[in-house]
């Protein structure tokens, strides 16, 4: 058991968010199996309040990028605090989001709230958050890179993805192989002794 847990942890500590993707195609069956794994996550009252929209159409990805960059330009230019801008500076992120168009697959994850065809959900954010964690993990273990992107606000995603109003955008995940010249910041994770508390 320890060996299995240690092996899993050893693979996961190698995961990094990627902002520079190759346009090389990825096997869609891998993406579908990762979504299947994500949909096995626990959820409040087992309502499973999530929707995974897999976007591969180049024109739709372009629309997604243009809409996201419009929101991000406003955010970085006017709404973002100096503290936030300083915190993300080492990651080299700004309003430009070419990865939304370059990555061969973009998964847009929606929270599903009560609507004409969906029941009342419970603990929606917690449930969808766990599902996204499983999704990112499954994609990483399959050899694909991801990035969790949360433009603010995100309602434009309903129009781009043609989703009903009871579905609310949660996160955007570009998926693919890293570009050959991908730059990944050298981030240091907190040691186990700092995040684990025994009582």
PDB file of C-alpha atoms in Angstrom, residues 62-166:
ATOM      1  CA  UNK A  62     -10.814  30.963 -31.658  1.00  0.00           C
ATOM      2  CA  UNK A  63     -14.104  32.451 -30.438  1.00  0.00           C
ATOM      3  CA  UNK A  64     -13.325  31.192 -26.952  1.00  0.00           C
ATOM      4  CA  UNK A  65      -9.866  32.789 -27.015  1.00  0.00           C
ATOM      5  CA  UNK A  66     -11.090  36.159 -28.297  1.00  0.00           C
ATOM      6  CA  UNK A  67     -13.858  36.335 -25.682  1.00  0.00           C
ATOM      7  CA  UNK A  68     -11.521  35.254 -22.883  1.00  0.00           C
ATOM      8  CA  UNK A  69      -8.872  37.789 -23.887  1.00  0.00           C
ATOM      9  CA  UNK A  70     -11.450  40.576 -23.932  1.00  0.00           C
ATOM     10  CA  UNK A  71     -12.373  39.778 -20.314  1.00  0.00           C
ATOM     11  CA  UNK A  72      -8.760  39.259 -19.279  1.00  0.00           C
ATOM     12  CA  UNK A  73      -7.603  42.522 -20.869  1.00  0.00           C
ATOM     13  CA  UNK A  74     -10.176  44.348 -18.760  1.00  0.00           C
ATOM     14  CA  UNK A  75      -9.197  42.365 -15.651  1.00  0.00           C
ATOM     15  CA  UNK A  76      -5.437  42.839 -15.947  1.00  0.00           C
ATOM     16  CA  UNK A  77      -5.787  46.440 -17.080  1.00  0.00           C
ATOM     17  CA  UNK A  78      -8.355  47.695 -14.545  1.00  0.00           C
ATOM     18  CA  UNK A  79      -9.660  45.239 -11.963  1.00  0.00           C
ATOM     19  CA  UNK A  80      -6.646  43.187 -10.852  1.00  0.00           C
ATOM     20  CA  UNK A  81      -5.019  44.334  -7.628  1.00  0.00           C
ATOM     21  CA  UNK A  82      -1.315  45.141  -7.473  1.00  0.00           C
ATOM     22  CA  UNK A  83      -0.982  42.264  -5.013  1.00  0.00           C
ATOM     23  CA  UNK A  84      -2.423  39.783  -7.553  1.00  0.00           C
ATOM     24  CA  UNK A  85      -0.241  41.080 -10.383  1.00  0.00           C
ATOM     25  CA  UNK A  86       2.828  40.692  -8.183  1.00  0.00           C
ATOM     26  CA  UNK A  87       1.812  37.154  -7.155  1.00  0.00           C
ATOM     27  CA  UNK A  88       1.445  35.913 -10.761  1.00  0.00           C
ATOM     28  CA  UNK A  89       4.430  37.777 -12.202  1.00  0.00           C
ATOM     29  CA  UNK A  90       6.837  34.788 -11.779  1.00  0.00           C
ATOM     30  CA  UNK A  91       4.467  32.671 -13.879  1.00  0.00           C
ATOM     31  CA  UNK A  92       4.621  35.008 -16.856  1.00  0.00           C
ATOM     32  CA  UNK A  93       0.870  35.263 -17.220  1.00  0.00           C
ATOM     33  CA  UNK A  94      -1.048  38.236 -18.599  1.00  0.00           C
ATOM     34  CA  UNK A  95      -4.216  38.889 -20.628  1.00  0.00           C
ATOM     35  CA  UNK A  96      -2.918  37.048 -23.693  1.00  0.00           C
ATOM     36  CA  UNK A  97      -4.277  33.466 -23.884  1.00  0.00           C
ATOM     37  CA  UNK A  98      -2.970  31.872 -27.117  1.00  0.00           C
ATOM     38  CA  UNK A  99      -3.090  28.428 -25.494  1.00  0.00           C
ATOM     39  CA  UNK A 100      -6.878  28.480 -25.851  1.00  0.00           C
ATOM     40  CA  UNK A 101      -6.424  28.340 -29.615  1.00  0.00           C
ATOM     41  CA  UNK A 102      -3.162  26.392 -29.908  1.00  0.00           C
ATOM     42  CA  UNK A 103      -3.966  23.465 -27.597  1.00  0.00           C
ATOM     43  CA  UNK A 104      -5.685  20.740 -29.632  1.00  0.00           C
ATOM     44  CA  UNK A 105      -8.364  20.232 -26.965  1.00  0.00           C
ATOM     45  CA  UNK A 106     -10.011  22.640 -24.553  1.00  0.00           C
ATOM     46  CA  UNK A 107     -12.291  21.221 -21.872  1.00  0.00           C
ATOM     47  CA  UNK A 108     -14.764  23.681 -20.400  1.00  0.00           C
ATOM     48  CA  UNK A 109     -16.196  22.398 -17.124  1.00  0.00           C
ATOM     49  CA  UNK A 110     -19.604  23.637 -16.005  1.00  0.00           C
ATOM     50  CA  UNK A 111     -21.429  23.378 -12.692  1.00  0.00           C
ATOM     51  CA  UNK A 112     -24.946  22.085 -13.338  1.00  0.00           C
ATOM     52  CA  UNK A 113     -27.554  23.842 -11.192  1.00  0.00           C
ATOM     53  CA  UNK A 114     -31.272  23.155 -10.993  1.00  0.00           C
ATOM     54  CA  UNK A 115     -33.041  23.596 -14.304  1.00  0.00           C
ATOM     55  CA  UNK A 116     -35.753  22.107 -16.524  1.00  0.00           C
ATOM     56  CA  UNK A 117     -33.746  18.891 -17.012  1.00  0.00           C
ATOM     57  CA  UNK A 118     -31.532  18.878 -13.929  1.00  0.00           C
ATOM     58  CA  UNK A 119     -32.323  18.328 -10.233  1.00  0.00           C
ATOM     59  CA  UNK A 120     -31.265  20.550  -7.361  1.00  0.00           C
ATOM     60  CA  UNK A 121     -27.577  19.873  -6.638  1.00  0.00           C
ATOM     61  CA  UNK A 122     -25.833  19.923  -3.265  1.00  0.00           C
ATOM     62  CA  UNK A 123     -22.286  21.073  -2.504  1.00  0.00           C
ATOM     63  CA  UNK A 124     -21.824  22.011  -6.137  1.00  0.00           C
ATOM     64  CA  UNK A 125     -18.428  23.720  -6.001  1.00  0.00           C
ATOM     65  CA  UNK A 126     -16.977  21.038  -3.755  1.00  0.00           C
ATOM     66  CA  UNK A 127     -18.282  18.288  -6.058  1.00  0.00           C
ATOM     67  CA  UNK A 128     -17.118  19.886  -9.295  1.00  0.00           C
ATOM     68  CA  UNK A 129     -13.774  20.809  -7.728  1.00  0.00           C
ATOM     69  CA  UNK A 130     -13.118  17.169  -6.834  1.00  0.00           C
ATOM     70  CA  UNK A 131     -14.097  16.065 -10.342  1.00  0.00           C
ATOM     71  CA  UNK A 132     -11.694  18.577 -11.889  1.00  0.00           C
ATOM     72  CA  UNK A 133      -8.925  17.318  -9.606  1.00  0.00           C
ATOM     73  CA  UNK A 134      -9.509  13.778 -10.861  1.00  0.00           C
ATOM     74  CA  UNK A 135      -9.609  15.053 -14.467  1.00  0.00           C
ATOM     75  CA  UNK A 136      -6.286  16.906 -14.196  1.00  0.00           C
ATOM     76  CA  UNK A 137      -4.739  13.856 -12.508  1.00  0.00           C
ATOM     77  CA  UNK A 138      -5.993  11.433 -15.158  1.00  0.00           C
ATOM     78  CA  UNK A 139      -4.721  13.630 -17.998  1.00  0.00           C
ATOM     79  CA  UNK A 140      -1.328  14.014 -16.329  1.00  0.00           C
ATOM     80  CA  UNK A 141      -0.951  10.278 -15.777  1.00  0.00           C
ATOM     81  CA  UNK A 142      -1.835   9.725 -19.446  1.00  0.00           C
ATOM     82  CA  UNK A 143       1.031  12.011 -20.472  1.00  0.00           C
ATOM     83  CA  UNK A 144      -0.906  15.172 -21.322  1.00  0.00           C
ATOM     84  CA  UNK A 145      -0.374  18.675 -19.999  1.00  0.00           C
ATOM     85  CA  UNK A 146      -3.099  20.978 -18.704  1.00  0.00           C
ATOM     86  CA  UNK A 147      -3.657  24.451 -17.337  1.00  0.00           C
ATOM     87  CA  UNK A 148      -6.503  25.558 -15.063  1.00  0.00           C
ATOM     88  CA  UNK A 149      -7.728  28.826 -16.568  1.00  0.00           C
ATOM     89  CA  UNK A 150     -10.488  30.885 -14.936  1.00  0.00           C
ATOM     90  CA  UNK A 151     -11.267  34.058 -16.881  1.00  0.00           C
ATOM     91  CA  UNK A 152     -13.380  36.521 -14.940  1.00  0.00           C
ATOM     92  CA  UNK A 153     -16.278  36.795 -15.554  1.00  0.00           C
ATOM     93  CA  UNK A 154     -16.905  33.528 -17.415  1.00  0.00           C
ATOM     94  CA  UNK A 155     -20.522  33.732 -18.577  1.00  0.00           C
ATOM     95  CA  UNK A 156     -19.410  34.146 -22.205  1.00  0.00           C
ATOM     96  CA  UNK A 157     -18.579  30.442 -22.107  1.00  0.00           C
ATOM     97  CA  UNK A 158     -22.278  29.542 -22.117  1.00  0.00           C
ATOM     98  CA  UNK A 159     -22.673  31.221 -25.494  1.00  0.00           C
ATOM     99  CA  UNK A 160     -19.440  29.864 -26.989  1.00  0.00           C
ATOM    100  CA  UNK A 161     -20.229  26.313 -25.810  1.00  0.00           C
ATOM    101  CA  UNK A 162     -23.990  26.592 -26.407  1.00  0.00           C
ATOM    102  CA  UNK A 163     -24.915  25.627 -22.855  1.00  0.00           C
ATOM    103  CA  UNK A 164     -28.174  26.496 -21.000  1.00  0.00           C
ATOM    104  CA  UNK A 165     -28.256  29.114 -18.213  1.00  0.00           C
ATOM    105  CA  UNK A 166     -28.481  26.563 -15.387  1.00  0.00           C
TER     106      UNK A 166
END
